[in-house]
Coordinates of C-alpha atoms in Angstrom, one line a residue:
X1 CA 0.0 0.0 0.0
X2 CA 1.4 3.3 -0.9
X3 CA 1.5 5.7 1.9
X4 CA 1.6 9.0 0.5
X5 CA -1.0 9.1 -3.2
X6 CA -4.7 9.6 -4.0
X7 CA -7.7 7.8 -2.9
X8 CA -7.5 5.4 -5.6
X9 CA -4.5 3.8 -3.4
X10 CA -6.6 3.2 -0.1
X11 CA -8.5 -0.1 0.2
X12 CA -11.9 -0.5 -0.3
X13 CA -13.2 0.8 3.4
X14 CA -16.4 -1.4 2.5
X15 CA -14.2 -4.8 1.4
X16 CA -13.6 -6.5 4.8
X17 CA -10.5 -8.6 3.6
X18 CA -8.9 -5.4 2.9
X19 CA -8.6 -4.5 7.0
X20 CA -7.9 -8.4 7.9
X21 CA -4.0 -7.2 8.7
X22 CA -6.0 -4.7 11.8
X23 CA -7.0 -7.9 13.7
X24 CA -3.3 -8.2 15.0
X25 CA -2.3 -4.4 15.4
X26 CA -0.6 -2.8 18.5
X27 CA -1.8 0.7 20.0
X28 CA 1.4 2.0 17.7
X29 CA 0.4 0.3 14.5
X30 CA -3.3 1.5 15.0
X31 CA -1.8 4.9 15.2
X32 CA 0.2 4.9 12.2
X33 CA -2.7 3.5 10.9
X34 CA -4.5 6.7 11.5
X35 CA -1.1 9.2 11.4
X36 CA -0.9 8.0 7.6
X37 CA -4.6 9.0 6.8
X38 CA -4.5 12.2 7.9
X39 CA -4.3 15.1 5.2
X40 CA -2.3 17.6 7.3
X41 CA -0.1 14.9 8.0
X42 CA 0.4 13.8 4.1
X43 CA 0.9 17.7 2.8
X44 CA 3.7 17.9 5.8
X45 CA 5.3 14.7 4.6
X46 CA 5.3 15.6 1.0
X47 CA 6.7 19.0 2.2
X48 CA 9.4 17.2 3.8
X49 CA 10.5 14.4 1.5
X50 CA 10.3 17.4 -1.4
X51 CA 13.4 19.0 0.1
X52 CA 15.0 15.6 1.9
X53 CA 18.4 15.1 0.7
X54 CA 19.2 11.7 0.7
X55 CA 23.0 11.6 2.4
X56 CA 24.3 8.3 1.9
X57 CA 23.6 4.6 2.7
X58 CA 25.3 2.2 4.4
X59 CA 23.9 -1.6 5.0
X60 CA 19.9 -1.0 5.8
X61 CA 20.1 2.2 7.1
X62 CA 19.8 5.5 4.8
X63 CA 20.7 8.8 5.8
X64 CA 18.3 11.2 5.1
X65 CA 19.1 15.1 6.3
X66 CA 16.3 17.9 6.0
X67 CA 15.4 21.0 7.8
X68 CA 12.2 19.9 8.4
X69 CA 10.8 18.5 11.3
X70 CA 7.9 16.0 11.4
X71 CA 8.4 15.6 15.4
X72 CA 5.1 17.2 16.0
X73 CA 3.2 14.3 14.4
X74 CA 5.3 11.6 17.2
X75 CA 7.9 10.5 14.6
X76 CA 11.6 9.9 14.7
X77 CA 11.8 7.7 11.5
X78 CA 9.7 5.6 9.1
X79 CA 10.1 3.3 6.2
X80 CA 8.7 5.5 3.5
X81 CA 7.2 3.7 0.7
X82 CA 6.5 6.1 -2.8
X83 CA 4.6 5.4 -5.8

């Protein structure tokens, strides 16, 4: 599932085999859950990843510097996934 895109890349709220992965969710998935829906949320991340400069990459981990700060919305990091 594509995090950041337009409606056409939610699942069908009305299908219920598209939520079956919620059964097993923590409180923190839940929220990310909710965090990735939210439309201020998604026009700050956009913001951010629009002036991200991708440092360098070593093993699994990537460097990613930018001056903005997505703190407010409770995160440190996150596996972003683009279309």
């Amino acid at each position: 599932m594509v995090m950041i895109g337009n409606d056409a890349d939610w699942p069908d709220w009305q299908d219920e085999k598209s939520y079956r992965h919620t059964r097993h969710l923590t409180q923190r998935g839940w929220g990310w859950e909710f965090l990735r829906r939210n439309p201020a949320f998604q026009r700050d991340l956009r913001h951010a990843l629009e002036h991200a400069e991708f440092a360098e990459r070593r093993f699994d981990i990537e460097v990613v510097r930018s001056s903005l700060d997505l703190t407010r919305w409770g995160l440190l990091f996150c596996k972003l996934v683009e279309a």
